Coordinates of C-alpha atoms and ligand atoms in Angstrom, one line a residue:
M1 CA 22.1 -16.8 9.0
N2 CA 22.1 -13.4 10.6
D3 CA 22.6 -14.0 14.4
Q4 CA 22.5 -10.3 15.3
R5 CA 19.4 -9.5 17.5
P6 CA 17.3 -6.6 16.0
V7 CA 17.3 -4.9 19.4
D8 CA 21.1 -4.7 19.3
T9 CA 21.2 -2.7 16.1
A10 CA 22.1 0.9 16.4
T11 CA 18.8 1.8 14.6
W12 CA 16.6 0.0 17.1
Q13 CA 17.8 2.4 19.8
R14 CA 17.3 5.4 17.6
L15 CA 13.8 4.2 16.8
N16 CA 13.1 3.9 20.5
Q17 CA 14.1 7.5 21.0
H18 CA 12.2 8.6 18.0
W19 CA 9.1 6.8 19.3
E20 CA 9.3 8.7 22.6
T21 CA 8.5 12.0 20.8
L22 CA 6.3 10.7 18.0
S23 CA 4.0 8.7 20.2
K24 CA 2.7 11.9 21.7
A25 CA 1.8 13.4 18.4
H26 CA -1.7 13.2 16.9
L27 CA -2.3 12.4 13.3
R28 CA -4.4 15.5 13.1
E29 CA -1.3 17.6 13.9
L30 CA 0.8 15.6 11.5
F31 CA -1.6 16.3 8.7
A32 CA -1.8 20.0 9.7
D33 CA 2.0 20.2 9.7
D34 CA 2.6 18.7 6.3
P35 CA 0.3 19.5 3.4
Q36 CA 2.2 17.0 1.3
R37 CA 1.5 14.2 3.6
F38 CA -0.8 12.2 1.3
S39 CA 1.6 12.4 -1.7
R40 CA 4.6 11.8 0.6
F41 CA 3.2 8.6 2.1
S42 CA 1.4 7.0 -0.8
T43 CA 2.7 4.8 -3.6
E44 CA 1.4 2.3 -6.1
A45 CA 2.3 -0.9 -7.9
C46 CA 0.8 -3.9 -9.5
G47 CA -2.7 -2.3 -9.6
L48 CA -2.6 -1.4 -5.9
F49 CA -2.6 2.1 -4.5
L50 CA -1.3 2.3 -0.9
D51 CA -2.1 5.3 1.2
Y52 CA -0.2 5.1 4.4
S53 CA -0.3 8.7 5.3
K54 CA -2.7 7.9 8.2
H55 CA 0.0 6.2 10.1
R56 CA 1.8 7.6 13.1
I57 CA 5.0 8.2 11.2
T58 CA 7.1 11.0 9.7
A59 CA 9.7 10.8 7.0
E60 CA 12.2 10.2 9.7
T61 CA 10.3 7.2 10.9
M62 CA 10.4 5.6 7.5
E63 CA 14.0 6.4 7.1
L64 CA 14.9 4.8 10.4
L65 CA 12.8 1.7 9.7
R66 CA 14.5 1.3 6.3
G67 CA 17.8 1.7 8.1
L68 CA 16.7 -1.2 10.4
A69 CA 15.9 -3.3 7.4
G70 CA 19.3 -2.6 6.0
E71 CA 21.0 -3.6 9.3
R72 CA 18.9 -6.8 9.3
E73 CA 20.2 -7.5 5.7
L74 CA 16.8 -7.6 4.2
G75 CA 18.1 -7.3 0.6
A76 CA 20.3 -10.4 1.0
A77 CA 17.5 -12.4 2.6
V78 CA 15.2 -11.6 -0.3
E79 CA 17.8 -12.8 -2.8
A80 CA 18.4 -15.9 -0.8
M81 CA 14.7 -16.8 -1.0
F82 CA 14.5 -16.1 -4.7
H83 CA 17.6 -18.2 -5.3
G84 CA 16.2 -21.3 -3.7
E85 CA 18.6 -21.3 -0.7
P86 CA 17.4 -23.5 2.2
I87 CA 16.2 -20.5 4.2
N88 CA 13.7 -22.8 6.1
N89 CA 16.7 -23.9 8.2
T90 CA 14.8 -26.1 10.7
E91 CA 13.6 -28.3 7.9
D92 CA 16.6 -27.6 5.6
R93 CA 14.3 -26.6 2.8
A94 CA 14.2 -24.0 0.1
V95 CA 11.1 -21.7 0.2
L96 CA 10.0 -21.2 -3.4
H97 CA 6.4 -20.2 -3.7
V98 CA 7.9 -17.6 -6.0
A99 CA 8.9 -20.4 -8.4
L100 CA 5.3 -21.5 -8.6
R101 CA 4.4 -18.3 -10.5
A102 CA 7.7 -17.8 -12.3
A103 CA 7.7 -17.2 -16.0
R104 CA 8.5 -20.3 -18.2
D105 CA 11.9 -18.9 -19.2
T106 CA 13.1 -18.3 -15.6
H107 CA 15.6 -20.6 -14.0
I108 CA 15.4 -21.4 -10.3
K109 CA 17.5 -24.2 -9.0
V110 CA 17.0 -26.4 -6.0
D111 CA 20.0 -28.7 -5.3
G112 CA 21.3 -27.9 -8.8
E113 CA 18.0 -28.7 -10.6
D114 CA 15.9 -26.1 -12.3
V115 CA 12.4 -26.5 -10.8
V116 CA 10.6 -24.2 -13.3
P117 CA 10.0 -26.8 -16.0
A118 CA 8.4 -29.1 -13.5
V119 CA 6.1 -26.3 -12.2
H120 CA 4.9 -25.5 -15.7
G121 CA 4.5 -29.2 -16.5
E122 CA 2.2 -29.7 -13.6
L123 CA 0.3 -26.5 -14.4
E124 CA -0.2 -27.9 -17.9
R125 CA -1.6 -31.2 -16.5
M126 CA -3.9 -29.3 -14.2
G127 CA -5.0 -27.1 -17.1
R128 CA -5.9 -30.1 -19.3
F129 CA -7.9 -31.7 -16.5
A130 CA -9.6 -28.5 -15.5
E131 CA -10.7 -27.9 -19.1
R132 CA -12.2 -31.4 -19.3
V133 CA -14.2 -30.8 -16.2
R134 CA -15.3 -27.4 -17.3
E135 CA -16.3 -28.5 -20.7
G136 CA -18.3 -31.5 -19.3
Q137 CA -16.0 -34.0 -21.0
W138 CA -14.9 -35.5 -17.7
K139 CA -17.9 -37.6 -16.8
G140 CA -19.0 -39.1 -13.5
H141 CA -19.5 -42.9 -13.1
S142 CA -23.0 -42.7 -14.5
G143 CA -21.9 -40.6 -17.5
R144 CA -23.1 -37.2 -16.2
A145 CA -21.0 -34.1 -16.3
I146 CA -19.5 -32.7 -13.1
E147 CA -21.4 -29.8 -11.5
V148 CA -19.9 -29.6 -8.0
V149 CA -16.3 -29.7 -6.9
V150 CA -15.8 -30.6 -3.2
N151 CA -12.3 -29.8 -1.9
I152 CA -11.3 -31.9 1.1
G153 CA -8.3 -30.5 2.9
I154 CA -7.5 -28.3 5.9
G155 CA -5.1 -25.4 6.8
G156 CA -3.0 -24.6 3.8
S157 CA -4.8 -27.2 1.8
D158 CA -8.1 -25.4 2.3
L159 CA -7.8 -21.7 3.2
G160 CA -6.1 -20.6 0.0
P161 CA -8.3 -22.3 -2.5
A162 CA -11.4 -21.4 -0.5
M163 CA -10.4 -17.7 -0.2
A164 CA -9.5 -17.5 -3.9
S165 CA -12.7 -19.3 -5.1
A166 CA -14.8 -16.9 -3.1
A167 CA -12.8 -13.9 -4.3
L168 CA -13.1 -14.9 -8.0
R169 CA -16.8 -15.9 -8.0
A170 CA -17.4 -13.4 -10.8
Y171 CA -15.1 -15.5 -13.0
G172 CA -16.5 -18.8 -12.0
H173 CA -18.0 -21.3 -14.5
P174 CA -21.8 -20.9 -14.4
R175 CA -22.4 -24.7 -14.2
L176 CA -20.0 -25.3 -11.4
R177 CA -20.2 -24.9 -7.6
V178 CA -17.2 -25.3 -5.3
H179 CA -17.4 -26.4 -1.7
F180 CA -14.7 -26.8 1.0
A181 CA -14.8 -29.4 3.6
S182 CA -12.2 -29.0 6.3
N183 CA -13.6 -29.6 9.8
L184 CA -13.4 -32.8 11.6
D185 CA -16.9 -32.7 13.1
Y186 CA -19.4 -34.0 10.5
E187 CA -21.4 -30.7 10.4
L188 CA -19.6 -29.3 7.4
L189 CA -19.1 -32.4 5.3
G190 CA -22.5 -33.7 6.2
T191 CA -24.2 -30.4 5.2
I192 CA -22.3 -30.4 1.8
L193 CA -23.1 -34.0 1.1
A194 CA -26.8 -33.5 1.9
D195 CA -26.9 -30.8 -0.7
V196 CA -25.1 -32.4 -3.7
D197 CA -25.7 -35.2 -6.1
P198 CA -23.0 -38.0 -6.0
E199 CA -23.4 -38.5 -9.7
T200 CA -22.2 -35.0 -10.6
T201 CA -19.7 -34.4 -7.7
L202 CA -16.0 -34.4 -8.0
F203 CA -13.9 -34.7 -4.8
V204 CA -10.5 -33.1 -4.8
V205 CA -8.6 -34.5 -1.8
E206 CA -5.8 -32.1 -1.0
S207 CA -3.0 -32.9 1.4
K208 CA 0.7 -32.3 1.1
T209 CA 1.5 -35.2 3.4
F210 CA -1.7 -37.3 2.9
T211 CA -1.5 -38.3 6.5
T212 CA -3.6 -35.5 8.0
Q213 CA -6.3 -36.9 10.2
E214 CA -9.1 -34.4 9.4
T215 CA -8.6 -34.8 5.6
L216 CA -8.3 -38.5 5.5
T217 CA -11.4 -38.9 7.8
N218 CA -13.5 -36.7 5.6
A219 CA -12.1 -38.3 2.4
L220 CA -13.0 -41.8 3.6
S221 CA -16.5 -40.7 4.6
A222 CA -17.0 -39.0 1.2
R223 CA -15.8 -42.1 -0.5
R224 CA -18.1 -44.4 1.5
W225 CA -21.0 -42.0 0.7
L226 CA -20.2 -42.2 -3.0
V227 CA -19.7 -45.9 -3.2
D228 CA -22.9 -46.5 -1.2
H229 CA -24.8 -44.5 -3.8
F230 CA -23.4 -46.7 -6.5
G231 CA -24.5 -49.8 -4.7
G232 CA -21.0 -50.7 -3.5
D233 CA -19.3 -50.2 -6.9
E234 CA -15.7 -49.2 -6.0
G235 CA -15.1 -48.4 -9.7
A236 CA -16.9 -45.1 -9.1
V237 CA -14.0 -43.8 -7.1
A238 CA -11.8 -43.3 -10.1
R239 CA -14.4 -40.9 -11.8
H240 CA -15.2 -38.9 -8.7
F241 CA -11.9 -38.6 -6.7
V242 CA -8.7 -36.9 -7.6
A243 CA -5.9 -35.9 -5.2
V244 CA -3.3 -33.2 -4.8
S245 CA -0.3 -34.3 -2.7
T246 CA 3.5 -34.7 -2.5
N247 CA 3.0 -38.2 -1.1
Q248 CA 2.1 -40.4 -4.1
R249 CA 2.5 -43.6 -2.1
E250 CA -0.1 -42.7 0.5
V251 CA -2.5 -41.4 -2.2
E252 CA -2.3 -44.8 -4.0
R253 CA -2.9 -46.6 -0.8
F254 CA -6.1 -44.6 -0.5
G255 CA -7.1 -45.9 -3.9
I256 CA -6.6 -42.9 -6.2
D257 CA -5.0 -43.7 -9.5
A258 CA -1.6 -42.1 -10.1
D259 CA -3.0 -40.4 -13.3
H260 CA -5.4 -38.5 -11.1
V261 CA -2.8 -37.2 -8.7
F262 CA -1.4 -33.7 -9.1
G263 CA 1.8 -33.0 -7.4
F264 CA 3.9 -30.3 -5.8
W265 CA 7.1 -30.1 -3.9
D266 CA 8.5 -30.0 -0.4
W267 CA 9.8 -26.5 -1.0
V268 CA 6.2 -25.3 -1.0
G269 CA 4.8 -24.5 2.4
G270 CA 1.1 -25.4 3.0
R271 CA 0.1 -21.7 3.6
Y272 CA 2.0 -20.7 0.5
S273 CA 0.6 -23.3 -1.8
V274 CA -2.5 -21.8 -3.4
W275 CA -0.3 -21.2 -6.5
S276 CA 0.5 -24.9 -6.9
A277 CA -1.8 -27.9 -7.7
I278 CA -3.5 -27.0 -4.3
G279 CA -5.1 -24.3 -6.5
L280 CA -6.8 -27.0 -8.6
P281 CA -10.3 -26.3 -7.4
V282 CA -9.8 -22.7 -8.2
M283 CA -8.5 -23.5 -11.7
I284 CA -11.5 -25.8 -12.4
Y285 CA -13.8 -23.1 -11.2
V286 CA -12.4 -20.0 -13.0
G287 CA -10.4 -21.7 -15.8
R288 CA -6.8 -22.1 -16.6
E289 CA -6.5 -18.6 -18.1
A290 CA -7.9 -16.8 -15.1
F291 CA -5.8 -19.0 -12.8
G292 CA -2.7 -18.0 -15.0
E293 CA -3.7 -14.4 -14.5
M294 CA -3.7 -14.8 -10.8
L295 CA -0.1 -16.3 -11.0
E296 CA 0.8 -13.3 -13.2
G297 CA -0.4 -10.8 -10.6
A298 CA 1.7 -12.5 -8.0
R299 CA 4.7 -12.6 -10.4
Y300 CA 4.4 -8.8 -10.9
M301 CA 4.4 -8.4 -7.1
D302 CA 7.5 -10.7 -6.8
S303 CA 9.4 -8.4 -9.3
H304 CA 8.2 -5.3 -7.5
F305 CA 9.3 -6.7 -4.2
R306 CA 12.7 -7.8 -5.5
D307 CA 13.5 -4.8 -7.7
T308 CA 11.8 -1.7 -6.3
P309 CA 13.7 0.6 -3.9
W310 CA 12.4 0.3 -0.4
E311 CA 10.9 3.8 -0.4
N312 CA 8.3 2.6 -2.8
N313 CA 8.2 -1.1 -2.1
L314 CA 4.7 -2.1 -0.9
P315 CA 5.6 -5.3 1.0
V316 CA 8.6 -3.5 2.6
I317 CA 6.5 -0.5 3.6
M318 CA 3.7 -2.6 5.1
G319 CA 6.1 -4.9 6.8
L320 CA 8.1 -2.1 8.4
L321 CA 4.9 -0.3 9.6
G322 CA 3.9 -3.5 11.3
V323 CA 7.3 -3.6 13.1
W324 CA 6.9 0.0 14.1
Y325 CA 3.6 -0.7 15.9
I326 CA 4.4 -4.1 17.3
N327 CA 7.8 -3.4 18.7
F328 CA 7.6 0.3 19.6
F329 CA 3.9 1.0 20.3
G330 CA 3.4 -2.5 21.7
T331 CA 0.3 -3.3 19.6
A332 CA -0.8 -6.9 19.7
T333 CA -3.3 -7.2 16.9
H334 CA -3.7 -6.3 13.3
A335 CA -7.1 -5.9 11.6
V336 CA -7.8 -6.7 7.9
L337 CA -11.0 -4.9 6.8
P338 CA -11.9 -5.6 3.2
Y339 CA -14.7 -3.4 1.8
D340 CA -15.1 -6.1 -0.8
Y341 CA -17.4 -9.0 0.2
A342 CA -15.6 -11.2 -2.3
L343 CA -12.6 -10.9 0.0
R344 CA -14.5 -12.1 3.0
L345 CA -12.2 -15.0 3.5
L346 CA -9.0 -12.9 3.2
P347 CA -8.8 -12.2 7.0
A348 CA -8.9 -15.9 7.8
Y349 CA -6.4 -16.7 5.0
L350 CA -4.0 -14.0 6.3
Q351 CA -4.5 -15.1 9.8
Q352 CA -2.9 -18.4 8.9
L353 CA -0.3 -16.9 6.6
D354 CA 0.8 -14.4 9.2
M355 CA 0.3 -16.2 12.5
E356 CA 1.7 -19.6 11.5
S357 CA 4.7 -17.9 9.9
N358 CA 5.6 -15.3 12.5
G359 CA 4.0 -16.7 15.6
K360 CA 7.5 -17.6 16.8
R361 CA 9.5 -17.2 20.0
V362 CA 13.0 -18.1 18.9
M363 CA 15.3 -16.8 16.3
K364 CA 16.5 -19.0 13.4
N365 CA 19.5 -19.9 15.5
G366 CA 17.3 -21.0 18.4
A367 CA 18.0 -18.1 20.7
P368 CA 14.9 -16.8 22.4
V369 CA 13.5 -13.5 21.1
A370 CA 13.3 -10.6 23.6
W371 CA 10.9 -8.6 21.4
D372 CA 7.4 -9.3 20.1
T373 CA 6.9 -11.0 16.8
G374 CA 3.8 -11.7 14.8
P375 CA 0.5 -10.0 15.6
V376 CA -2.9 -11.6 16.2
V377 CA -4.5 -11.1 12.8
W378 CA -8.2 -10.7 12.6
G379 CA -10.9 -9.0 10.6
A380 CA -14.2 -9.1 8.6
P381 CA -15.8 -7.3 5.7
G382 CA -15.8 -3.6 6.4
N383 CA -19.5 -2.7 6.6
N384 CA -20.3 -5.7 8.8
G385 CA -17.5 -4.7 11.1
Q386 CA -18.7 -1.1 11.3
H387 CA -22.0 -2.4 12.8
A388 CA -20.2 -4.7 15.2
F389 CA -16.6 -4.4 16.5
Y390 CA -15.5 -1.0 15.1
Q391 CA -16.8 0.5 18.4
L392 CA -13.6 -0.7 20.1
L393 CA -11.4 0.7 17.3
H394 CA -13.1 4.1 17.8
Q395 CA -13.4 4.3 21.6
G396 CA -11.5 1.4 23.1
T397 CA -8.3 1.6 24.9
R398 CA -6.0 -0.1 22.4
I399 CA -4.2 0.9 19.2
V400 CA -5.3 -1.4 16.5
P401 CA -3.5 -0.9 13.1
A402 CA -5.8 -1.9 10.3
D403 CA -5.6 -2.5 6.5
I404 CA -8.7 -1.2 4.7
L405 CA -9.1 -2.7 1.2
V406 CA -11.3 -0.8 -1.2
P407 CA -12.2 -1.6 -4.8
A408 CA -13.2 1.4 -6.9
T409 CA -15.8 -0.7 -8.6
G410 CA -17.4 -4.1 -8.3
H411 CA -18.6 -6.7 -10.7
W412 CA -22.4 -6.0 -10.7
G413 CA -22.5 -2.5 -12.2
R414 CA -24.4 -1.2 -9.2
Q415 CA -23.3 2.4 -8.8
D416 CA -25.9 3.0 -6.1
H417 CA -24.4 0.4 -3.8
E418 CA -20.8 1.2 -4.8
H419 CA -20.9 4.9 -4.0
K420 CA -22.3 4.2 -0.5
L421 CA -19.8 1.5 0.1
L422 CA -16.9 3.8 -0.9
A423 CA -18.2 6.6 1.3
N424 CA -18.3 4.3 4.3
A425 CA -14.8 2.9 3.7
L426 CA -13.3 6.4 3.4
A427 CA -15.4 7.8 6.3
Q428 CA -14.2 5.0 8.6
A429 CA -10.5 5.6 7.8
E430 CA -11.1 9.4 8.3
A431 CA -12.9 8.9 11.6
L432 CA -10.3 6.5 12.9
M433 CA -7.6 9.0 12.1
H434 CA -9.3 12.2 13.1
G435 CA -11.7 11.2 15.8
R436 CA -13.9 13.7 17.5
T437 CA -12.8 16.0 20.2
A438 CA -14.9 16.8 23.3
E439 CA -15.3 20.4 22.1
E440 CA -16.6 19.1 18.7
A441 CA -18.9 16.7 20.4
T442 CA -20.3 19.4 22.7
A443 CA -20.7 21.9 19.9
E444 CA -22.5 19.3 17.7
M445 CA -25.0 18.5 20.4
E446 CA -25.7 22.1 21.2
A447 CA -26.2 22.9 17.5
A448 CA -28.8 20.1 17.5
G449 CA -30.6 21.8 20.4
A450 CA -29.2 19.9 23.4
P451 CA -29.0 22.0 26.7
R452 CA -25.4 22.9 27.5
E453 CA -25.3 20.9 30.7
H454 CA -26.6 17.8 29.0
A455 CA -24.1 18.2 26.1
R456 CA -21.2 18.6 28.5
A457 CA -22.2 15.5 30.5
L458 CA -22.5 13.4 27.4
A459 CA -19.4 14.8 25.7
P460 CA -16.9 12.2 27.2
H461 CA -19.1 9.4 25.8
R462 CA -19.2 11.0 22.4
T463 CA -15.5 11.8 22.2
L464 CA -13.4 9.6 19.8
P465 CA -9.7 10.0 20.4
G466 CA -8.8 9.1 16.8
N467 CA -5.1 8.6 16.1
Q468 CA -5.9 5.1 15.1
P469 CA -3.5 4.0 12.2
T470 CA -4.8 2.6 8.9
S471 CA -3.4 1.7 5.5
V472 CA -5.9 2.2 2.7
L473 CA -5.3 -0.1 -0.3
L474 CA -7.3 1.0 -3.3
Y475 CA -7.6 -1.1 -6.5
R476 CA -9.8 -0.7 -9.5
R477 CA -11.6 -4.0 -9.4
L478 CA -10.9 -7.5 -7.9
T479 CA -9.6 -9.4 -10.9
P480 CA -7.6 -12.6 -10.8
R481 CA -4.4 -10.6 -11.4
L482 CA -5.2 -8.2 -8.7
L483 CA -6.0 -11.0 -6.3
G484 CA -2.6 -12.6 -7.1
A485 CA -0.9 -9.3 -6.4
I486 CA -2.7 -8.8 -3.0
V487 CA -1.8 -12.3 -1.8
A488 CA 1.8 -12.1 -2.8
L489 CA 2.0 -8.6 -1.2
Y490 CA 1.0 -10.1 2.1
E491 CA 3.3 -13.1 1.7
H492 CA 6.2 -10.8 1.2
K493 CA 5.1 -8.5 4.0
V494 CA 5.2 -11.4 6.4
F495 CA 8.7 -12.4 5.1
V496 CA 10.0 -8.8 5.6
Q497 CA 8.9 -8.9 9.2
S498 CA 10.5 -12.3 9.8
V499 CA 13.8 -11.0 8.5
I500 CA 13.6 -8.0 10.9
W501 CA 12.7 -10.3 13.9
G502 CA 15.2 -13.0 12.8
N503 CA 12.7 -15.9 13.0
N504 CA 12.0 -18.7 10.5
A505 CA 8.7 -17.9 8.9
F506 CA 8.4 -21.2 7.1
D507 CA 8.2 -23.9 9.8
Q508 CA 5.3 -24.5 12.2
W509 CA 6.5 -26.9 14.9
G510 CA 4.0 -25.4 17.3
V511 CA 1.1 -27.3 15.7
E512 CA 2.7 -30.7 16.3
L513 CA 2.1 -31.2 20.0
G514 CA -1.7 -31.0 19.8
K515 CA -1.7 -33.6 17.0
Q516 CA 0.4 -36.0 19.0
L517 CA -1.7 -35.6 22.1
A518 CA -4.9 -36.2 20.1
Q519 CA -3.5 -39.5 18.9
A520 CA -2.9 -40.5 22.5
I521 CA -6.4 -39.4 23.7
L522 CA -8.3 -41.0 20.8
P523 CA -8.1 -44.6 22.2
E524 CA -8.9 -43.4 25.7
L525 CA -12.2 -41.9 24.5
G526 CA -13.0 -45.5 23.3
G527 CA -12.3 -46.8 26.8
E528 CA -8.7 -48.0 26.6
P529 CA -6.4 -47.2 29.5
G530 CA -4.7 -43.9 29.2
A531 CA -1.1 -42.8 29.3
G532 CA -1.8 -40.4 32.1
H533 CA -2.7 -36.8 31.8
D534 CA -3.2 -33.7 34.0
G535 CA -6.2 -33.8 36.2
S536 CA -8.3 -31.6 34.0
T537 CA -7.7 -33.7 30.8
T538 CA -8.4 -36.9 32.7
G539 CA -11.6 -35.5 34.2
L540 CA -12.8 -34.2 30.8
I541 CA -12.2 -37.6 29.1
A542 CA -14.2 -39.3 31.8
R543 CA -17.0 -36.7 31.7
L544 CA -17.2 -37.0 27.9
R545 CA -17.4 -40.7 28.0
R546 CA -20.2 -40.5 30.5
M547 CA -22.1 -37.9 28.5
R548 CA -21.8 -39.8 25.2
G549 CA -23.3 -42.8 26.9
E550 CA -26.2 -40.9 28.4
A551 CA -29.6 -40.2 27.0
E552 CA -30.3 -36.6 25.9
P553 CA -30.8 -34.6 29.1
P554 CA -34.2 -33.0 29.5
I555 CA -34.3 -29.2 29.1
D556 CA -35.6 -27.6 32.2
Ligands
G6Q601 C1 0.5 -24.7 6.5 C2 0.5 -25.8 7.5 C3 -0.8 -26.5 7.7 C4 -1.1 -27.6 6.6 C5 -2.2 -28.4 7.1 C6 -2.6 -29.5 6.1 O1 1.5 -24.1 6.3 O2 1.6 -26.6 7.4 O3 -1.9 -25.6 7.7 O4 -1.3 -27.0 5.4 O5 -1.9 -29.0 8.4 O6 -1.5 -30.3 5.9 P1 -1.6 -31.3 4.7 O7 -1.6 -30.6 3.4 O8 -0.3 -32.2 4.8 O9 -2.8 -32.2 4.9

């Protein structure tokens, strides 16, 4: 464990001084000063072309940031992860999502045992099952083929497969639909169930622990709905429910046959688990081959991350840029803006990946951090964002670094749509970087015939400061391989940052307290005496109890 604080490295101080000068520079000047800027600050790997020239950096910045990574022993940290060392120190676990996509002939040991054969064994079981469903050989209780897969899971057991299924719609089986039920209120599950036929629906209950309240509540409701449809015949469950879990015992207690349980391992974190059996709904939807290609794309990115010098290493570059903004410019958020509607769930997926991993306030050794860690990650598909929140990016008061993801082509062959989409994506990156000066705004208005006084008065409102940093990630088309590469890129980016900051990216103790308190409040909502809360919680419990007992209030 590296106990040194990043702020105590020699490079951190140098970065501070460097920031003093560079923070005053405008990207317009940086481009004017260096005609080679685009080629200097762009690189490509695994089907992804990264243009990071629109960042507030110079060659010296990147050199210093790489120096920081060196002082933080990033290289050794990467090797420790790939070698299955227990780098998740608070849970004493290895962190091996990279083993989930390792080639068959690789050897990765945990506690002396090679885990790769088991990974491929489980992939093989998943593949056989997925094929049976896809080919209509796996029949429901009344003998009909499956047409709808409903995933029941939450957090890491929901966001990954939901994001990947949406992203790979173009590769989906034409007979199959996939739904994702995660929320505890009945709105989501109820809406899905109202829309599907129990006789052709397969539920995949996904839960690493199989103790998660939301998932078990939804699974029990779905099961009751199914059994009711079959007139109380419990035998239907075996044909309509399978599970994915590391907790075989709890799954069996729920009533799902061991043959219909797909497993994974405690060295797979929830938010890193889409590559494991947690990806089963994706595999059923797109087929084992396409799922294998997604793993392959991630594997390419793993090799790239491990073997490529940092100058051209995508996760390292993106991780270091984040550190530069968060720790030196003091930015608090990071936007993800895909100009690819298939990636509409990527911002939510990355929100969990990043915020649950690096939303930490202590170092691995328990010492408090005295520097900011993970950003608030947010975003939405690009065009929609342009007509909504981009205003703040263009004229607000904050620096918001953003990733703009752009496919050269889509899956529909619609050149007319694609050209306009690409023009918009590039225009936004350009506008965010360049902005519009007061002089330019005034001249434009005058050229359009506005009187000088009017143009001058309006100029401050029409001025865009620019200097807003973006990374543009181009790719040819969103294929399964490409998706695998994108997701692995972000996984490794988050890891790079955790190494710089010194925190454990693989635990999530912060989410425990709320779960414990919910268990305590639950009986109180039913009227049992409480354990004692703050005045607000006690007042809200009482108010909710009253409201639930009341008739619908009249609307006045
Ligand atoms: C992910 C988190 C969390 C987890 C869910 C669901 O890294 O640990 O999002 O995935 O709480 O947990 P189960 O899979 O155990 O139901």
